[in-house]
Coordinates of C-alpha atoms and ligand atoms in Angstrom, one line a residue:
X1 CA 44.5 -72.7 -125.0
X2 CA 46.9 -75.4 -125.2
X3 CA 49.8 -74.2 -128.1
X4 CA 49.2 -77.6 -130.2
X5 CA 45.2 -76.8 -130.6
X6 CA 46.7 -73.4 -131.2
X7 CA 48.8 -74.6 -134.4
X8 CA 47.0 -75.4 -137.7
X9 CA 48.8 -79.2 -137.6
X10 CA 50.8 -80.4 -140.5
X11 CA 47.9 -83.2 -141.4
X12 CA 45.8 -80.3 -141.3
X13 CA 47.8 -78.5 -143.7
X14 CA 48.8 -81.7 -145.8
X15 CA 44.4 -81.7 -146.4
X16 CA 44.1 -78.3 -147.5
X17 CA 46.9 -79.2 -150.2
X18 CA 44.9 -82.5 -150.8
X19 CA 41.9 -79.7 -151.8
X20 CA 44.2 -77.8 -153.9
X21 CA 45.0 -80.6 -155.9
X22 CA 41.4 -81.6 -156.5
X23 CA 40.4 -78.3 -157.4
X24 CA 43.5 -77.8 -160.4
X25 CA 43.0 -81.5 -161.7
X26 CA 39.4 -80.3 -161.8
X27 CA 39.8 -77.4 -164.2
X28 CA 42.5 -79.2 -166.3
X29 CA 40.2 -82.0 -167.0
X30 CA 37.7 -78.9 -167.9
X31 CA 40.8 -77.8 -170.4
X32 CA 39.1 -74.6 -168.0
X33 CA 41.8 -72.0 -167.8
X34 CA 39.8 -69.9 -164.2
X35 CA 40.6 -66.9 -163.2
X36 CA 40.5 -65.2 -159.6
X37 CA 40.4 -62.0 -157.8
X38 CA 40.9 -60.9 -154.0
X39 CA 39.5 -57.6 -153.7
X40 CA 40.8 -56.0 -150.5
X41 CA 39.1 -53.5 -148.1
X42 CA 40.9 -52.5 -144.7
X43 CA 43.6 -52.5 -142.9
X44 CA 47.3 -53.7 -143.7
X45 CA 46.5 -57.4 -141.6
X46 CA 43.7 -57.7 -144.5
X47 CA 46.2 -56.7 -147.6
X48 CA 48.5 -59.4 -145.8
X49 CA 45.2 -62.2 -145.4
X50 CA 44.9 -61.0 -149.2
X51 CA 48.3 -61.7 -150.2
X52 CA 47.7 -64.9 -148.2
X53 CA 44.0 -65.9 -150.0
X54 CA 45.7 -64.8 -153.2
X55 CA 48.7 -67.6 -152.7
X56 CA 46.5 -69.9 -152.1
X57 CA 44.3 -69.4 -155.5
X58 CA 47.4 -69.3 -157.8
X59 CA 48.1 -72.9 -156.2
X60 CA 45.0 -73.9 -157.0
X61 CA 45.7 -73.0 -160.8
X62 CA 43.7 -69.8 -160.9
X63 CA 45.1 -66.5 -162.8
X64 CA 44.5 -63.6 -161.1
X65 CA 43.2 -60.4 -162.2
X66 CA 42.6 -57.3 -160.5
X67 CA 38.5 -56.8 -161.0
X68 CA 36.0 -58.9 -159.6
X69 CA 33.5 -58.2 -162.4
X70 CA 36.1 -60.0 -164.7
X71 CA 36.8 -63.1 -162.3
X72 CA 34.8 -66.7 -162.4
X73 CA 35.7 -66.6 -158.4
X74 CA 35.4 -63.0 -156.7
X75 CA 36.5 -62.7 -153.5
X76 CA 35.6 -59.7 -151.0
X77 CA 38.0 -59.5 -148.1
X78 CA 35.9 -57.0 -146.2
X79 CA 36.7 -54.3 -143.6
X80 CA 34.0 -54.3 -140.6
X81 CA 35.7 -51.2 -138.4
X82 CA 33.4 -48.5 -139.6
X83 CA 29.9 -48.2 -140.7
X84 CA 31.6 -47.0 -143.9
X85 CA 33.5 -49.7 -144.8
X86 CA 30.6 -52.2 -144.6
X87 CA 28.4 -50.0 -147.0
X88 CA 30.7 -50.4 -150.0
X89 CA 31.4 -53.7 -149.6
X90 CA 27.3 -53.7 -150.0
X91 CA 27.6 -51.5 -152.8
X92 CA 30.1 -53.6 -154.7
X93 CA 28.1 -56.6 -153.7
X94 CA 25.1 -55.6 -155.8
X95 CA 27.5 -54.9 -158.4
X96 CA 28.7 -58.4 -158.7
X97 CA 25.1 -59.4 -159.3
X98 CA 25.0 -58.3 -163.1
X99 CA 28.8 -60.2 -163.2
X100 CA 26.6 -63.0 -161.8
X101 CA 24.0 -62.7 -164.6
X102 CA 26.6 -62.8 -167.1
X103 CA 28.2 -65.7 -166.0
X104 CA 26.0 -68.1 -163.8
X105 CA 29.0 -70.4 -162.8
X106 CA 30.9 -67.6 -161.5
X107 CA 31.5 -67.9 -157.8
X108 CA 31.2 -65.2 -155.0
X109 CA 33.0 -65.0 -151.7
X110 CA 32.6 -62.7 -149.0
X111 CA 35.4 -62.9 -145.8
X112 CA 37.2 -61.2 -143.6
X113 CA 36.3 -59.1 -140.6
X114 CA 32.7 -58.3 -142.1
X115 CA 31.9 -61.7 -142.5
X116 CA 32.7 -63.1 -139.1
X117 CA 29.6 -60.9 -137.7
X118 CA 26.7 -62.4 -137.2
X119 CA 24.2 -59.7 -138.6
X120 CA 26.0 -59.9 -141.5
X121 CA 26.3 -63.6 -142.4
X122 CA 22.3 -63.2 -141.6
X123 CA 21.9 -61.0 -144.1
X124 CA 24.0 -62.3 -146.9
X125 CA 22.1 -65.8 -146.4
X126 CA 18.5 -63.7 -146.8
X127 CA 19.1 -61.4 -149.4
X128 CA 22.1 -62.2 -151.2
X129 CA 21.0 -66.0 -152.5
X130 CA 24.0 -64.8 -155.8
X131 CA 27.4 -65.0 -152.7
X132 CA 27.9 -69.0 -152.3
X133 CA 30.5 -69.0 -149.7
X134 CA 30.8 -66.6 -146.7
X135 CA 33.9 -67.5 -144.0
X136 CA 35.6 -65.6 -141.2
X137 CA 39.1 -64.3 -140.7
X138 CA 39.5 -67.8 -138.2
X139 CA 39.1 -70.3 -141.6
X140 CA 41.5 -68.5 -143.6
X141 CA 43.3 -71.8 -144.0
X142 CA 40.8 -73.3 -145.3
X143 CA 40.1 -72.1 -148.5
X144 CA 41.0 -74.7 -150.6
X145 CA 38.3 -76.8 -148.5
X146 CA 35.3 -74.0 -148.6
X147 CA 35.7 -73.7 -152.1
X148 CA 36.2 -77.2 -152.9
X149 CA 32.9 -78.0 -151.2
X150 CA 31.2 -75.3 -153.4
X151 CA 32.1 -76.6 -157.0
X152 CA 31.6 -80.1 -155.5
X153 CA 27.9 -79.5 -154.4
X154 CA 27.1 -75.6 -155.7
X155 CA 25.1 -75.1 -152.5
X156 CA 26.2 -72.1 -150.6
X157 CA 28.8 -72.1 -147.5
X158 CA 29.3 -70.3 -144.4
X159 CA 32.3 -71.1 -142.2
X160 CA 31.8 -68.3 -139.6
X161 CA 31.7 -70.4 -136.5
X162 CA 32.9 -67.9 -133.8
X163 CA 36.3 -69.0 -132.7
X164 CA 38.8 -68.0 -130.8
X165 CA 41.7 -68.8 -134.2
X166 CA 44.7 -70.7 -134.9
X167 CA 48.0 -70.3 -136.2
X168 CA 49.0 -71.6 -140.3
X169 CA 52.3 -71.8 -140.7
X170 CA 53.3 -72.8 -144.6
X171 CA 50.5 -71.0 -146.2
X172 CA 51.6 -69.7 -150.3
X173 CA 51.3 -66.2 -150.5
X174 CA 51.7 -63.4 -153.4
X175 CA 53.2 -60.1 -153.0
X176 CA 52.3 -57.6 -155.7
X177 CA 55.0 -55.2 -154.1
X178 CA 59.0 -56.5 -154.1
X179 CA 60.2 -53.6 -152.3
X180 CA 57.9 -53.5 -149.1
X181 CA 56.2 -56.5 -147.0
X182 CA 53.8 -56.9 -144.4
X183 CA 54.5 -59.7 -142.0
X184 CA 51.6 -60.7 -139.1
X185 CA 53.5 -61.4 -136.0
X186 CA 50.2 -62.5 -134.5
X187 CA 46.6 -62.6 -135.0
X188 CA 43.8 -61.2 -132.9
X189 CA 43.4 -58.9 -130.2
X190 CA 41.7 -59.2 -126.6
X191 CA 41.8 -55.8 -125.6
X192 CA 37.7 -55.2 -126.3
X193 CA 38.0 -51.5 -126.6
X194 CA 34.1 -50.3 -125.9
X195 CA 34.4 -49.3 -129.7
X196 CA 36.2 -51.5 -131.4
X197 CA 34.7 -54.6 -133.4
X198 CA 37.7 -55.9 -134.2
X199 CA 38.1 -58.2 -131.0
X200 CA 34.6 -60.2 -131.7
X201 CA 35.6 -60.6 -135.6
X202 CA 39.4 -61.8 -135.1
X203 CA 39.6 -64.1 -132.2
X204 CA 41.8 -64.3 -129.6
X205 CA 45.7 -63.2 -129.7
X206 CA 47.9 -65.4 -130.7
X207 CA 51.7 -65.2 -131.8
X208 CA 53.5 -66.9 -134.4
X209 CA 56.9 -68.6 -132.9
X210 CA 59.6 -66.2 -133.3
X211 CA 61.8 -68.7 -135.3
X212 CA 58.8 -68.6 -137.8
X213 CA 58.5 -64.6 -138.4
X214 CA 62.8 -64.6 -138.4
X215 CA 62.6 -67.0 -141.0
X216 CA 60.2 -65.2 -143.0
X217 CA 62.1 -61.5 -143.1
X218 CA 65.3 -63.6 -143.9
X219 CA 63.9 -64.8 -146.7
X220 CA 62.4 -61.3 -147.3
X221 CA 65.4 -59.6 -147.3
X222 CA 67.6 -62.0 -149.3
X223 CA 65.1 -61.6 -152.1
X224 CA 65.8 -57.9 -152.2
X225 CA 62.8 -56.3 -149.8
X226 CA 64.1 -53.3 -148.4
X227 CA 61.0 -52.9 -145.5
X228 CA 59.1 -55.0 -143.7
X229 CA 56.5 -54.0 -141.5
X230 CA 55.3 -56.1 -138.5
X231 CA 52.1 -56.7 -138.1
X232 CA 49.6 -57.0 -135.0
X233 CA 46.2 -55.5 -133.5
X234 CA 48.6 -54.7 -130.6
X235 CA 52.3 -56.3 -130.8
X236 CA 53.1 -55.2 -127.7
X237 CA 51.7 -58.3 -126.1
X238 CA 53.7 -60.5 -128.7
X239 CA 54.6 -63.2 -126.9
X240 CA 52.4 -63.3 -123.8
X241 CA 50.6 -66.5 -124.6
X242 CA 53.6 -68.3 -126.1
X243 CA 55.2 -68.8 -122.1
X244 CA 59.1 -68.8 -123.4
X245 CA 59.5 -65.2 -122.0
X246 CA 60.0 -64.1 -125.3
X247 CA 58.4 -60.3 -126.0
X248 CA 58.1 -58.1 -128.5
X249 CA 61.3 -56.2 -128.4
X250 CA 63.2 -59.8 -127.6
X251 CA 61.6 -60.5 -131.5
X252 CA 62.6 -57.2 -132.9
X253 CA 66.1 -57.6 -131.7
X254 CA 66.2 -61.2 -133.1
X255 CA 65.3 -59.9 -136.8
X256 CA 67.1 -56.9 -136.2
X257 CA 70.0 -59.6 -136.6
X258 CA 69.7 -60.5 -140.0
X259 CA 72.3 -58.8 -141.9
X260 CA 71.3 -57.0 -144.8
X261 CA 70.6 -53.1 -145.9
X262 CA 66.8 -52.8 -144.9
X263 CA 64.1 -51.1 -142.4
X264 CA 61.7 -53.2 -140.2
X265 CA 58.4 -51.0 -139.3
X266 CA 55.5 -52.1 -136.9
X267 CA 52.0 -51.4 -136.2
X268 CA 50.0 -51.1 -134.1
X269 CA 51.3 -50.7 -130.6
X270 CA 48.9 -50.3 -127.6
X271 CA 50.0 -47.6 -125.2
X272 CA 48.4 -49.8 -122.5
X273 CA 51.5 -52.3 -123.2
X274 CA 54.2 -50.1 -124.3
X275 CA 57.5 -50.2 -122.5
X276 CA 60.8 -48.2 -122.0
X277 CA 62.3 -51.7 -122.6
X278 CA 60.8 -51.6 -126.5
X279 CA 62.0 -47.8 -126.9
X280 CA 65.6 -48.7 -125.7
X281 CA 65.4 -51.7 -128.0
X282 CA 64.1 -49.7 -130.5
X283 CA 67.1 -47.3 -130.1
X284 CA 69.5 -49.9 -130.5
X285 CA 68.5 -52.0 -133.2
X286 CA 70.1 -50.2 -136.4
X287 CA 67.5 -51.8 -138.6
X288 CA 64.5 -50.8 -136.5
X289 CA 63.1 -47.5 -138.1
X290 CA 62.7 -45.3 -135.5
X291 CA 59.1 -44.3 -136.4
X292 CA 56.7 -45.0 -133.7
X293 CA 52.3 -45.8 -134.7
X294 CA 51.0 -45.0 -130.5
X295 CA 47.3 -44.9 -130.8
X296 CA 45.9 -42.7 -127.8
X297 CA 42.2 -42.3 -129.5
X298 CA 41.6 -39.4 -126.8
X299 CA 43.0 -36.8 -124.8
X300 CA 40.3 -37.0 -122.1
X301 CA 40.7 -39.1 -119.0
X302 CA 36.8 -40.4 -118.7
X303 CA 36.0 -41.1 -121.9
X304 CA 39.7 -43.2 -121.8
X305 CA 38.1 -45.4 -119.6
X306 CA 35.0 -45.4 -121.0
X307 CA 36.9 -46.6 -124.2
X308 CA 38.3 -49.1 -122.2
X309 CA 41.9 -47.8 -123.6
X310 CA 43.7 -48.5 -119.9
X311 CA 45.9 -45.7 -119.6
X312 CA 45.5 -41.8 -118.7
X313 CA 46.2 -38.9 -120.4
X314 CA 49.6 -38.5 -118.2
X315 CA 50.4 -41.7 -118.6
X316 CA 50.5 -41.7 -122.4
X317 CA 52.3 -38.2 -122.4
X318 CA 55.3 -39.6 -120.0
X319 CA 55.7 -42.7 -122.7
X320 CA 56.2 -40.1 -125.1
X321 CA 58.7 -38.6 -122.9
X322 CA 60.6 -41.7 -122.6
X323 CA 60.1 -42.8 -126.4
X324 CA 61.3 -38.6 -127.3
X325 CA 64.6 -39.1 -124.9
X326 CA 66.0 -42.8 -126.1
X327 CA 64.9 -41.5 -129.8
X328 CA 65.8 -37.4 -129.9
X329 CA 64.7 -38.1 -133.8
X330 CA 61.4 -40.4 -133.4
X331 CA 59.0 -39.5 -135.8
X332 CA 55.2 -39.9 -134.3
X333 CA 52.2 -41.0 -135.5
X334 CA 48.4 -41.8 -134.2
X335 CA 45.0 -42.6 -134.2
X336 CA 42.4 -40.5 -132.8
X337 CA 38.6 -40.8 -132.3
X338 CA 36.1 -37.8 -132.3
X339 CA 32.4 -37.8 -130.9
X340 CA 32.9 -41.4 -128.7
X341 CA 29.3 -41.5 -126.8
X342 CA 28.5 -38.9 -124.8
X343 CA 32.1 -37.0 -125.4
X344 CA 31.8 -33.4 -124.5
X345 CA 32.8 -30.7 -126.6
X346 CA 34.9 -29.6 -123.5
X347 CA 36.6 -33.1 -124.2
X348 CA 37.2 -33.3 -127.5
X349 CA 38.9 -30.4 -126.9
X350 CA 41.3 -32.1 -124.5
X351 CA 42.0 -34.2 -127.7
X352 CA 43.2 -31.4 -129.6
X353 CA 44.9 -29.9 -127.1
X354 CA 47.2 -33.4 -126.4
X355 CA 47.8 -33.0 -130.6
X356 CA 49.0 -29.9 -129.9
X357 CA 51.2 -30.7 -126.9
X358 CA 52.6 -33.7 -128.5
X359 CA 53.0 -32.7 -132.2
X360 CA 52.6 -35.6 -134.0
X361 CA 54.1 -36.0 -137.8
X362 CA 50.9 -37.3 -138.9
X363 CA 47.8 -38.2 -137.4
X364 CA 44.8 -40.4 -139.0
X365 CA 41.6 -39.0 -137.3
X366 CA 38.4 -40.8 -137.2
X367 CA 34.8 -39.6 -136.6
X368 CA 32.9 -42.5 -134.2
X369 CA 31.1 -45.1 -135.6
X370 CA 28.7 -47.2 -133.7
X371 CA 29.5 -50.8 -134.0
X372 CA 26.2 -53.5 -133.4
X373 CA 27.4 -55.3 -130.8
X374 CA 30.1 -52.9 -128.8
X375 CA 29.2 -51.8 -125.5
X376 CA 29.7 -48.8 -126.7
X377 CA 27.1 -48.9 -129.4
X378 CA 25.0 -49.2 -126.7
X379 CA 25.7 -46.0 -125.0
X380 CA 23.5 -42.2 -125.0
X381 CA 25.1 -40.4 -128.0
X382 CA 23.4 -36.7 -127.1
X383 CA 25.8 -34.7 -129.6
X384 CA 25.0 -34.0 -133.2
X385 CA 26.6 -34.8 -136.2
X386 CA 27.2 -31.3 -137.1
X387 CA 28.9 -30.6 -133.3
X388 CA 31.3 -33.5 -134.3
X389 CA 32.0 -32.5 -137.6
X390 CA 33.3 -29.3 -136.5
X391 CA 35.1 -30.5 -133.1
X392 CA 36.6 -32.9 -136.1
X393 CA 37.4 -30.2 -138.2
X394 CA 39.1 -28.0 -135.1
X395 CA 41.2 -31.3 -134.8
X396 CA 42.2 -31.5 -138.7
X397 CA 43.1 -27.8 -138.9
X398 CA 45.8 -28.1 -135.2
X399 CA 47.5 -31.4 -136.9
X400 CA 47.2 -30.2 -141.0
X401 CA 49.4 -27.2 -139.3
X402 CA 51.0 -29.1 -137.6
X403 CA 52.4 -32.5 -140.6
X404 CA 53.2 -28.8 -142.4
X405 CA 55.5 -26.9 -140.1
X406 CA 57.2 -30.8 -139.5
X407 CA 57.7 -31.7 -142.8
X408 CA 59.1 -27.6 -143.8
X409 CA 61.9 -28.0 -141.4
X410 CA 63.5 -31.1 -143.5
X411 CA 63.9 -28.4 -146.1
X412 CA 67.7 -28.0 -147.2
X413 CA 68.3 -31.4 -145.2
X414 CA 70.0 -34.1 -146.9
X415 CA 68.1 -37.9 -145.8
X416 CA 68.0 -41.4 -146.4
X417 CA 65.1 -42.7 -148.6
X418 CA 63.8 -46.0 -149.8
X419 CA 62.1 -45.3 -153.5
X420 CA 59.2 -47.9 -153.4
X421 CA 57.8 -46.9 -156.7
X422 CA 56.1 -44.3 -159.3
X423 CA 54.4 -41.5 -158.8
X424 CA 51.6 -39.8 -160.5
X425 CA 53.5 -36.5 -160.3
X426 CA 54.9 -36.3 -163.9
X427 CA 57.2 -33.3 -162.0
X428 CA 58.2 -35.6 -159.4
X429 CA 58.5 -39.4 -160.8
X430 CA 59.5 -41.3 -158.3
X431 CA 58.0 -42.2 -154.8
X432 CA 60.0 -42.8 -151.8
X433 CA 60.0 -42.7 -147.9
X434 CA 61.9 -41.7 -145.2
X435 CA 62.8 -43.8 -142.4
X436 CA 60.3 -41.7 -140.4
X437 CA 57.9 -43.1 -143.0
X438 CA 57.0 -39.8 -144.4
X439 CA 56.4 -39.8 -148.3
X440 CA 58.8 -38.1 -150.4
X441 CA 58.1 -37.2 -154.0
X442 CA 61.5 -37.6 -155.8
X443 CA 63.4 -36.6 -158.9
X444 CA 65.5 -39.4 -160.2
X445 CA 65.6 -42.6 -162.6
X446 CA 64.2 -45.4 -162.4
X447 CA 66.5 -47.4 -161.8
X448 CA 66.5 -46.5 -158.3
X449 CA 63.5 -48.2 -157.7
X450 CA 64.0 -50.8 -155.0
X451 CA 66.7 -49.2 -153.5
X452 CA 67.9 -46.3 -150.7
X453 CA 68.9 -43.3 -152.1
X454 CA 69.9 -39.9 -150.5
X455 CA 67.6 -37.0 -151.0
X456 CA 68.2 -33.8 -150.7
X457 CA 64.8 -31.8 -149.9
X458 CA 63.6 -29.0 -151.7
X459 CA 60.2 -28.4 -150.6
X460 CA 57.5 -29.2 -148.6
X461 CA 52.9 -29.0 -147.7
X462 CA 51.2 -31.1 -144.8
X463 CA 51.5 -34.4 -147.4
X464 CA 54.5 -34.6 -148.5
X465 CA 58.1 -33.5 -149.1
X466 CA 60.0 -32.6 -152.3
X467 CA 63.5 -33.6 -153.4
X468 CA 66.2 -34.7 -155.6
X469 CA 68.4 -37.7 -155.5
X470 CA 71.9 -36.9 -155.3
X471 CA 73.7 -39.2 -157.8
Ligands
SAM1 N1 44.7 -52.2 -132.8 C1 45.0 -50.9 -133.2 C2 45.1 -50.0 -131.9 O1 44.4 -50.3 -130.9 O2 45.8 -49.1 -132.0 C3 43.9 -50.2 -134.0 C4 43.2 -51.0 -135.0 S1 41.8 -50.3 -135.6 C5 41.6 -51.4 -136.9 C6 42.3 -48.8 -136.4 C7 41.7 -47.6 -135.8 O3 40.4 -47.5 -136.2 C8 41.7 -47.5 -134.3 O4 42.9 -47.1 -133.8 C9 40.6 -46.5 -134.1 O5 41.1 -45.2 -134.0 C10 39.7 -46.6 -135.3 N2 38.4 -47.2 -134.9 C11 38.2 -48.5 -134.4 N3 36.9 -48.6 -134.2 C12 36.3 -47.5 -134.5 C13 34.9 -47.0 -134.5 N4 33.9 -47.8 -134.1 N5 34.7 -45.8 -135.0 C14 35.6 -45.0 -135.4 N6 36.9 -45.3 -135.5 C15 37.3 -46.6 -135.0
SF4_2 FE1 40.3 -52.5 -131.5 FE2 41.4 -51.8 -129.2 FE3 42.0 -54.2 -130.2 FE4 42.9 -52.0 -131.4 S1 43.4 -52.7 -129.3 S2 42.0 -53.7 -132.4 S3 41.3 -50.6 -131.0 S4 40.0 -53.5 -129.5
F3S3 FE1 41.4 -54.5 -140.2 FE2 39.0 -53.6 -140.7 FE3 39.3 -56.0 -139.7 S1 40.6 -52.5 -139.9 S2 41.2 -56.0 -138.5 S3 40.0 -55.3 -141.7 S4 37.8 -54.7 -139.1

């Protein structure tokens, strides 16, 4: 696609403010004071749509509040990656119904990834007739329009036309969190893993002009964040349909630029894609953490390929090789799928047995879920629930042993921390991380809240670690 039908165009832009407008001077002749609510399911690029969705309603004059029941507009930004996720969002759903009954005029929106599937757009028309607008990750932008055109005519909206997505630049945004920040660095993802729905939900890949992300952590970082993760279905292909030459690790040396006392994190990175060029840029950058998110979903060579992942076994140990010798202190983490069709317990095993061989810090494991729609789906699935649940467990036990024996040996070690927040351990008040990412509970003031501090650890379990600020 051409980059200018790419870009949401200023007009376009200038419109949706045209719809904000109309929709404040609405409630003010009302002497209506509305309030809003984006409730978030998913993964970190929802919680930044969210932040985005929420910008946009706070234009519009709306106060937001954090429970849908208590909103007159509710909006579900839904999760559609595991079976799961899309049950709640029902559940909460039928919730919202009694909210309904109490307050006719309230309005409900369902989007994100759920709502860009067919079956489910289907079956919110049918037997939902309470949700009046439904739209897709690709209309984001348009909020201010779909809504608009609910007050205006109260008949229900669905914007999930199945495109491939564009690119808003300009968009308002709240961020609930001053210390951390997510950024999207692009949108979508073409790798159609046999699994994965995320591919059919998202659209295409596309990346945001470098100038544009710079500009954002710039501002990030003068207004005090202290960590700023990227954000991409896969940003190691950052870059390949902008045609400047300008890749991933070209970006993260760019921000890595800005002066300033913080980290920049990334996720997710596709082995497939991952280079010795990003490690050694990696390496160099001092603001880069050097933490490293390498999904490898299996161990086994077949069921790889079935998964359409693009990379062997071998292949993904030797980046780890390379990552290991231009970072001696890289802290790992990954995602892992148990029970893909047909998977063997004789392959699962190979699974643990490339946990054990790699020893990552952390690990976030997944049982299979058939997505509608996925070749995958489509495939024999002969092995029980109860074989998976224990190859699963097998799994758990190797990496819970593992994240422990890691996190013991920074006991008596003296490390950097950012303290992001509160904790709920009255023992332990504060929360912080490591550049490695790895929570620390902390003893300390307040006041340190916001910034880096340096922890000496006391103690340690598979979750966490234990420490004191030295003053
Ligand atoms: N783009 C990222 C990547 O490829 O590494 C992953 C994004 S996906 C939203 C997060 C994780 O969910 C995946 O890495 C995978 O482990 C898991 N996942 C995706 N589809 C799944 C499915 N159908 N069943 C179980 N887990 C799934
Ligand atoms: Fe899904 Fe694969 Fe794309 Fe990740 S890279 S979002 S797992 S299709
Ligand atoms: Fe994220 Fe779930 Fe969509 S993991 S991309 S919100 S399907």
């Amino acid at each position: 696609m051409d980059r200018k039908e790419v870009l949401v165009s200023g007009a376009d832009i200038a419109r949706q403010r045209e719809f904000t407008a109309k929709i404040k001077a609405m409630f003010q002749a009302r002497g209506a004071h509305p309030t809003a609510c984006v409730d978030t399911f998913g993964c970190q690029q929802n919680v930044a749509d969210g932040q985005r969705l929420m910008g946009m309603l706070e234009e519009m004059g709306f106060t937001l509040v954090s429970s849908p029941e208590e909103a007159d507009t509710a909006i579900l930004n839904t999760c559609a990656v595991r079976e799961h996720a899309e049950d709640r969002v029902f559940g909460n759903l039928g919730a919202l119904s009694h909210a309904k009954r109490a307050n006719p005029e309230m309005v409900i929106a369902l989007c994100g990834c759920m709502a860009q599937e067919p079956r489910v757009s289907a079956r919110i028309k049918k037997s939902y007739p309470y949700v009046n607008l439904v739209f897709g990750p690709q209309a984001l932008w348009k909020l201010p329009e779909l809504l608009w055109q609910v007050y205006e005519s109260r008949r229900r909206v669905f914007s999930v036309e199945d495109e491939p997505g564009r690119l808003a630049e300009g968009l308002p945004v709240v961020r609930d969190d001053s210390v951390r920040a997510w950024v999207s660095v692009m949108y979508g993802c073409n790798n159609f893993c046999s699994y994965c729905i995320v591919p059919y939900v998202r659209g295409r890949e596309r990346s945001r002009d470098a100038s544009c992300v710079v500009e954002e952590v710039r501002g990030l970082v003068a207004s005090g964040c202290r960590e700023i993760t990227l954000l991409g279905q896969n940003v190691n292909s950052y870059g390949n349909d902008l045609q400047n030459g300008c890749d991933f690790s070209d970006l993260l040396e760019e921000i890595d630029r800005i002066p300033g006392d913080y980290w920049i994190r990334f996720m997710s990175s596709h082995p497939k894609d991952a280079t010795p060029k990003l490690f050694s840029t990696m390496a160099r950058c001092s603001h880069v953490a050097k933490q490293l998110h390498l999904p490898f979903q299996s161990g086994n060579d077949r069921v790889l390929a079935a998964m359409n992942r693009r990379y062997t076994r071998e292949r993904y140990l030797e980046l780890i090789r390379c990552a290991r010798a231009a970072m001696p202190e890289l802290v790992l983490t990954s995602d892992v799928i148990i029970g893909f069709p047909g998977e063997t317990e004789a392959e699962a095993m190979d699974t643990v047995s490339l946990v054990r061989e790699v020893g990552f810090d952390a690990l976030f494991t997944f049982l299979y879920s058939p997505r509608p729609g996925t070749r995958a789906a489509e495939l024999p699935d002969p092995a029980s629930r109860e074989d998976k649940q224990r190859w699963f467990d097998t799994l758990l036990a190797v990496q819970n042993e593992f994240s422990a024996r890691k996190h013991a040996a920074y006991v008596g070690s003296t490390v950097r921390v950012l303290v992001d927040g509160k904790s709920d351990d009255p023992d332990y008040p504060l929360s912080a991380r490591t550049e490695g990412n790895r929570l620390v509970r902390l003893r300390g003031g307040e006041k340190l809240i916001g910034s880096f501090a340096s922890a000496r650890i006391s103690g340690s379990n598979t979750w966490a670690l234990y420490g004191e600020t030295e003053e």
